[in-house]
Every structure is written in C-alpha cells, then in structure tokens.
C-alpha cells in the first residue's frame, strides 16, 4: 500500500514536471527600458468588467495637461492625487504604489503645469509667465470641475502630497462642496518653521555621525530660514542633500534614488517624457519653490470637509510634528490623523499596504454613505 501511494506521488510530481517542460518557456528577463515597461504595463492592465484605463491630455488653464485615469469600476469614487515638488510627479511611480487603490477608487494622476508630461507637451517659454501659486490653484479647481463633469460626480476625493498638500488645502477651503474629503500626505503647514526644524535635525544627525563635511556645510548656512524670507535655493539644496542622506525624506534610505529609478519604468512615460522629468522638476522649483517655503498654512483654523492626515513619523522634509500640531487646532466635520511609523515623507511608497487599508477602511466609507461608489 505504501509503495502504491508513493508511486502515485511520484507520478504526480513527474507528471507536473513533464507538463511544465512541455509548456512554452517563460519569457526572458527584460534587457532594456522598453521591455521592462511592457512587462509592468501588461501586469497591471485593467481587465475588470467596467474598468477604466485612460492616458490623455485635458485642456486646463489654457494648455494641454496630462492625466492618467485608472480603476476597476467607473462607479467607484474618484480620487485625484496632487503631486509634490513643485514638479515632483507621482504618475510615473504610481505603477508601484497605486494598483490596489484602483479596486476601490477611480484614481487620477495629474502632471501639473510645468511638470512631467505636461512640461514636455508645452513650450516652457510660454508657460513660464503663468507659473504662480494662484494659477496652480485655479488649475486644480478646473481639474476637479472637469472630473466631476466627466464622471457625473457631485463630489470627489482630493489627496495632496507635500507641495500638493498646499493646493489640496486651498481646494478644501475654496471648494468644500466639491469634495467628499481632503487627504493630506506630508502636509505643509508652517513652512519656514519646518525648514528650521529640518535643518536642526539634520545638523544633529551629522554631529552624532561625526560627519565633518556635513557639519561644516550645514553650520555655514546659519542662521537658516530666519523669519519668513525665502530660503535661497542654493542653501535649500545644501540642506536637503544632508537631510536626504540621513533619511529625513525616505526613512532609513539615503535619498530618493529608488523612487527616481522607478520613474524610468513608468508605462505612462515615453523616453522623451522620462528625459523631461528632471527639466520640469527644475523648472517648477525655480518658479514656485522659494515662495512656497514662506507660507504659513497653520493659520487655517476651520474646514468644511472631512480631513485626513497621513503623516510619516520620521518626516523632516516637511515636518510631520508641525502638521500634527496644526491638526489639533483645526476644526472639521470629522478629522483623523494617521501615523505611519516606518515612513518619512513618501508615505504611499514607504508603507503602501497601510496606505491602501486606510483609504479603503477610513476614507472610502464617506463616499459610500453619500451613495457614491460600486456596491
């Protein structure tokens, strides 16, 4: 009897082996960007009945601006993500962190004016005079209005990360009737104080590390970000160099090299788009960043929409400590602060599982209660 059973097991194992050998051999590993992108694009292709997968330009603010729209069911709530920077696009890394969201939301990634695919699609010389905070807010309002019309939704969700959290908070104040809720990641509050705290933390890390080069370079910046005057970008970049080195942007990583590499695998981006990302990032920073770092949004004391903050415990790029202090002072119909204990500034990339769970369990029910979403 034992021999008979053993024989069946042997047949099953060898039979599987024969079947595997008879099957078509697996595709070879990709050797270049085009091959790698094809693998990623096919793996995450939206095949669900009633799904949506669009990549297109929309006329916003008088220029063509690019969006990616993806989801498994058009009936789901719409979630617009406002990327950081200015100019640090999220569309080309969304293939990594976003796929799970698409089962519960129709997710919109938008390359803002002066950034990413939108930068490449337009003449920088013509766009440059329009690069202002008010124009960017107006673009955001136009984008939300277009999505509401396009999908027949009274309200959508808006998520703002870093610089995008400034735009998102402005939207929440100006157009509360258009939003189910506002979600801030790496929320900008008192920017000058955030800069000072980031510099002080970085200097402390450098001293503890015995890094004489970093200490000398950081001490030479003192007094750093005094008052509310714009920080010269040259000084800012020196501070960020060492802040990133010590994990103040991505926890336990020395900078955003992994994220930058992931950008090159984006199915939404052509080779020309990838080459233009860094030009667009520099272009946007030169026109917007200095002024942004003078802002103090902690004066906002009341919102008329539900508020969520997703904050990395180790975020010193935009101080999560200051964001938490502001959260305690602001009034909203409902509000929730969610700490991500293993993250710094890139919460959705550093803890994608917890981000997904929080969106599904805490955020989406607001739309469901309003009758918006597939059942």
Tab-separated table of C-alpha atoms in Angstrom, residues 146-363:
chain	number	residue	atom	x	y	z
A	146	UNK	CA	-13.651	68.579	-15.197
A	147	UNK	CA	-13.572	65.290	-13.259
A	148	UNK	CA	-16.961	65.982	-11.690
A	149	UNK	CA	-18.449	66.537	-15.142
A	150	UNK	CA	-16.596	63.685	-16.793
A	151	UNK	CA	-17.726	61.107	-14.248
A	152	UNK	CA	-21.051	62.603	-13.231
A	153	UNK	CA	-19.978	63.007	-9.618
A	154	UNK	CA	-21.149	65.709	-7.231
A	155	UNK	CA	-18.028	65.209	-5.126
A	156	UNK	CA	-14.614	63.597	-5.384
A	157	UNK	CA	-11.727	62.885	-3.024
A	158	UNK	CA	-8.598	65.030	-3.253
A	159	UNK	CA	-5.257	63.832	-1.911
A	160	UNK	CA	-2.359	66.286	-1.752
A	161	UNK	CA	1.223	65.254	-1.067
A	162	UNK	CA	3.887	67.804	0.020
A	163	UNK	CA	3.555	70.795	-2.374
A	164	UNK	CA	0.294	69.179	-3.480
A	165	UNK	CA	-0.933	69.421	0.102
A	166	UNK	CA	-0.836	73.207	-0.252
A	167	UNK	CA	-3.033	73.025	-3.354
A	168	UNK	CA	-5.294	70.471	-1.680
A	169	UNK	CA	-5.780	72.579	1.420
A	170	UNK	CA	-6.631	75.589	-0.741
A	171	UNK	CA	-9.202	73.479	-2.587
A	172	UNK	CA	-10.688	72.284	0.679
A	173	UNK	CA	-11.158	75.905	1.744
A	174	UNK	CA	-12.380	77.288	-1.572
A	175	UNK	CA	-14.497	74.410	-2.915
A	176	UNK	CA	-15.707	72.350	0.048
A	177	UNK	CA	-18.922	71.428	-1.778
A	178	UNK	CA	-16.898	69.611	-4.433
A	179	UNK	CA	-15.063	67.266	-2.061
A	180	UNK	CA	-16.014	64.149	-0.126
A	181	UNK	CA	-12.886	64.738	1.964
A	182	UNK	CA	-9.371	66.109	1.788
A	183	UNK	CA	-6.389	63.819	2.464
A	184	UNK	CA	-3.017	65.434	3.212
A	185	UNK	CA	0.245	63.479	2.991
A	186	UNK	CA	3.347	65.272	4.242
A	187	UNK	CA	1.049	68.202	4.943
A	188	UNK	CA	2.562	71.658	4.516
A	189	UNK	CA	1.740	73.902	7.483
A	190	UNK	CA	4.295	76.449	8.750
A	191	UNK	CA	6.917	76.168	6.011
A	192	UNK	CA	9.622	78.463	7.482
A	193	UNK	CA	9.487	76.705	10.845
A	194	UNK	CA	9.528	73.341	9.084
A	195	UNK	CA	12.703	74.374	7.291
A	196	UNK	CA	14.367	75.429	10.537
A	197	UNK	CA	13.447	72.171	12.254
A	198	UNK	CA	14.640	70.118	9.314
A	199	UNK	CA	17.973	71.917	9.322
A	200	UNK	CA	18.421	71.492	13.087
A	201	UNK	CA	17.580	67.779	12.945
A	202	UNK	CA	19.955	67.208	10.057
A	203	UNK	CA	22.789	69.045	11.822
A	204	UNK	CA	22.205	66.916	14.909
A	205	UNK	CA	22.424	63.708	12.833
A	206	UNK	CA	25.633	64.898	11.195
A	207	UNK	CA	27.237	65.752	14.550
A	208	UNK	CA	26.279	62.397	16.042
A	209	UNK	CA	27.668	60.704	12.931
A	210	UNK	CA	30.939	62.590	13.138
A	211	UNK	CA	30.414	63.820	9.578
A	212	UNK	CA	32.709	66.850	9.477
A	213	UNK	CA	31.819	67.722	5.875
A	214	UNK	CA	28.115	67.799	6.578
A	215	UNK	CA	28.512	69.713	9.844
A	216	UNK	CA	30.650	72.377	8.180
A	217	UNK	CA	28.260	72.778	5.248
A	218	UNK	CA	25.170	72.966	7.459
A	219	UNK	CA	26.704	75.301	10.020
A	220	UNK	CA	27.706	77.640	7.189
A	221	UNK	CA	24.003	78.087	6.405
A	222	UNK	CA	23.217	79.525	9.848
A	223	UNK	CA	21.021	81.323	10.520
A	224	UNK	CA	18.954	79.055	8.275
A	225	UNK	CA	15.468	80.207	7.179
A	226	UNK	CA	15.306	83.175	9.564
A	227	UNK	CA	11.942	84.925	9.787
A	228	UNK	CA	9.693	84.393	6.773
A	229	UNK	CA	12.065	85.410	3.979
A	230	UNK	CA	12.502	82.939	1.086
A	231	UNK	CA	15.372	80.500	1.533
A	232	UNK	CA	17.852	80.841	-1.362
A	233	UNK	CA	17.523	77.664	-3.424
A	234	UNK	CA	21.282	77.109	-3.235
A	235	UNK	CA	21.028	76.938	0.563
A	236	UNK	CA	17.916	74.802	0.402
A	237	UNK	CA	19.619	72.241	-1.818
A	238	UNK	CA	22.580	72.014	0.558
A	239	UNK	CA	20.237	71.406	3.482
A	240	UNK	CA	18.233	68.822	1.515
A	241	UNK	CA	21.357	66.998	0.420
A	242	UNK	CA	22.190	66.059	4.001
A	243	UNK	CA	18.593	65.744	5.201
A	244	UNK	CA	18.021	63.151	2.466
A	245	UNK	CA	21.311	61.466	3.327
A	246	UNK	CA	20.152	60.901	6.899
A	247	UNK	CA	16.695	59.562	5.981
A	248	UNK	CA	14.620	62.687	6.542
A	249	UNK	CA	12.821	62.214	3.235
A	250	UNK	CA	12.692	58.403	2.970
A	251	UNK	CA	13.074	56.552	6.264
A	252	UNK	CA	16.266	54.505	6.542
A	253	UNK	CA	17.232	55.332	2.951
A	254	UNK	CA	19.757	57.880	1.791
A	255	UNK	CA	17.593	59.943	-0.525
A	256	UNK	CA	15.090	59.131	-3.225
A	257	UNK	CA	17.308	57.112	-5.572
A	258	UNK	CA	14.970	54.105	-5.545
A	259	UNK	CA	11.987	56.276	-6.416
A	260	UNK	CA	13.942	58.061	-9.135
A	261	UNK	CA	14.891	54.703	-10.643
A	262	UNK	CA	11.256	53.529	-10.520
A	263	UNK	CA	10.261	56.571	-12.574
A	264	UNK	CA	12.220	55.189	-15.525
A	265	UNK	CA	9.927	52.111	-15.590
A	266	UNK	CA	6.696	54.074	-15.957
A	267	UNK	CA	4.355	52.712	-18.660
A	268	UNK	CA	2.803	56.187	-18.989
A	269	UNK	CA	6.098	57.808	-19.931
A	270	UNK	CA	7.928	57.770	-23.242
A	271	UNK	CA	11.703	58.070	-23.372
A	272	UNK	CA	11.206	61.766	-24.136
A	273	UNK	CA	8.950	62.151	-21.096
A	274	UNK	CA	11.472	60.456	-18.819
A	275	UNK	CA	14.212	62.759	-20.081
A	276	UNK	CA	11.968	65.767	-19.463
A	277	UNK	CA	11.034	64.928	-15.870
A	278	UNK	CA	14.153	66.451	-14.355
A	279	UNK	CA	13.946	69.547	-16.550
A	280	UNK	CA	10.347	70.026	-15.469
A	281	UNK	CA	11.254	69.493	-11.841
A	282	UNK	CA	13.948	72.181	-12.022
A	283	UNK	CA	11.642	74.498	-13.975
A	284	UNK	CA	8.847	74.212	-11.394
A	285	UNK	CA	11.169	74.649	-8.423
A	286	UNK	CA	12.780	77.733	-9.907
A	287	UNK	CA	9.386	79.400	-10.377
A	288	UNK	CA	7.495	78.254	-7.287
A	289	UNK	CA	9.565	76.679	-4.518
A	290	UNK	CA	11.127	79.768	-2.935
A	291	UNK	CA	7.758	81.412	-2.362
A	292	UNK	CA	6.144	78.191	-1.189
A	293	UNK	CA	8.674	77.919	1.626
A	294	UNK	CA	7.483	81.261	3.019
A	295	UNK	CA	3.910	80.026	3.521
A	296	UNK	CA	2.286	79.549	6.893
A	297	UNK	CA	-0.877	77.496	6.464
A	298	UNK	CA	-1.194	76.917	10.188
A	299	UNK	CA	-3.446	79.983	10.228
A	300	UNK	CA	-6.175	77.767	8.719
A	301	UNK	CA	-8.444	77.023	11.655
A	302	UNK	CA	-11.572	75.520	10.087
A	303	UNK	CA	-12.508	73.309	7.159
A	304	UNK	CA	-15.978	72.401	5.967
A	305	UNK	CA	-14.918	68.996	4.651
A	306	UNK	CA	-13.687	65.856	6.436
A	307	UNK	CA	-9.923	65.948	6.947
A	308	UNK	CA	-7.396	63.112	6.939
A	309	UNK	CA	-3.673	63.493	7.509
A	310	UNK	CA	-1.302	60.638	6.610
A	311	UNK	CA	1.974	61.540	8.315
A	312	UNK	CA	5.313	59.760	8.382
A	313	UNK	CA	6.714	59.661	11.883
A	314	UNK	CA	10.223	60.359	10.508
A	315	UNK	CA	9.330	63.146	8.073
A	316	UNK	CA	11.744	66.043	8.441
A	317	UNK	CA	11.454	67.150	4.826
A	318	UNK	CA	8.077	68.689	5.701
A	319	UNK	CA	7.761	68.485	9.453
A	320	UNK	CA	5.155	65.920	10.487
A	321	UNK	CA	5.458	67.221	14.045
A	322	UNK	CA	4.203	70.628	12.902
A	323	UNK	CA	1.428	69.011	10.871
A	324	UNK	CA	0.262	67.136	13.958
A	325	UNK	CA	0.260	70.334	15.997
A	326	UNK	CA	-1.843	72.086	13.347
A	327	UNK	CA	-4.217	69.121	13.204
A	328	UNK	CA	-5.024	69.600	16.887
A	329	UNK	CA	-6.136	73.190	16.254
A	330	UNK	CA	-8.223	72.859	13.093
A	331	UNK	CA	-11.961	72.212	13.143
A	332	UNK	CA	-13.577	69.929	10.564
A	333	UNK	CA	-16.812	67.904	10.313
A	334	UNK	CA	-14.671	64.840	11.015
A	335	UNK	CA	-10.905	64.524	11.152
A	336	UNK	CA	-8.337	61.785	11.573
A	337	UNK	CA	-4.559	61.811	11.897
A	338	UNK	CA	-2.927	58.529	10.846
A	339	UNK	CA	0.708	57.985	11.795
A	340	UNK	CA	2.932	55.855	9.568
A	341	UNK	CA	5.623	54.666	11.933
A	342	UNK	CA	8.047	53.360	9.281
A	343	UNK	CA	7.798	56.310	6.908
A	344	UNK	CA	9.224	59.753	6.362
A	345	UNK	CA	7.930	61.963	3.530
A	346	UNK	CA	6.917	59.335	0.929
A	347	UNK	CA	4.205	57.525	2.892
A	348	UNK	CA	2.429	55.902	-0.067
A	349	UNK	CA	5.713	54.401	-1.293
A	350	UNK	CA	7.205	53.569	2.101
A	351	UNK	CA	4.078	51.906	3.555
A	352	UNK	CA	1.816	51.134	0.581
A	353	UNK	CA	-0.153	48.439	2.408
A	354	UNK	CA	-1.151	50.654	5.296
A	355	UNK	CA	-1.960	53.470	2.866
A	356	UNK	CA	-4.332	51.190	0.964
A	357	UNK	CA	-6.002	49.859	4.104
A	358	UNK	CA	-6.543	53.356	5.471
A	359	UNK	CA	-8.023	54.591	2.204
A	360	UNK	CA	-10.392	51.627	1.997
A	361	UNK	CA	-11.394	51.347	5.651
A	362	UNK	CA	-11.447	55.010	6.719
A	363	UNK	CA	-11.758	57.237	3.639
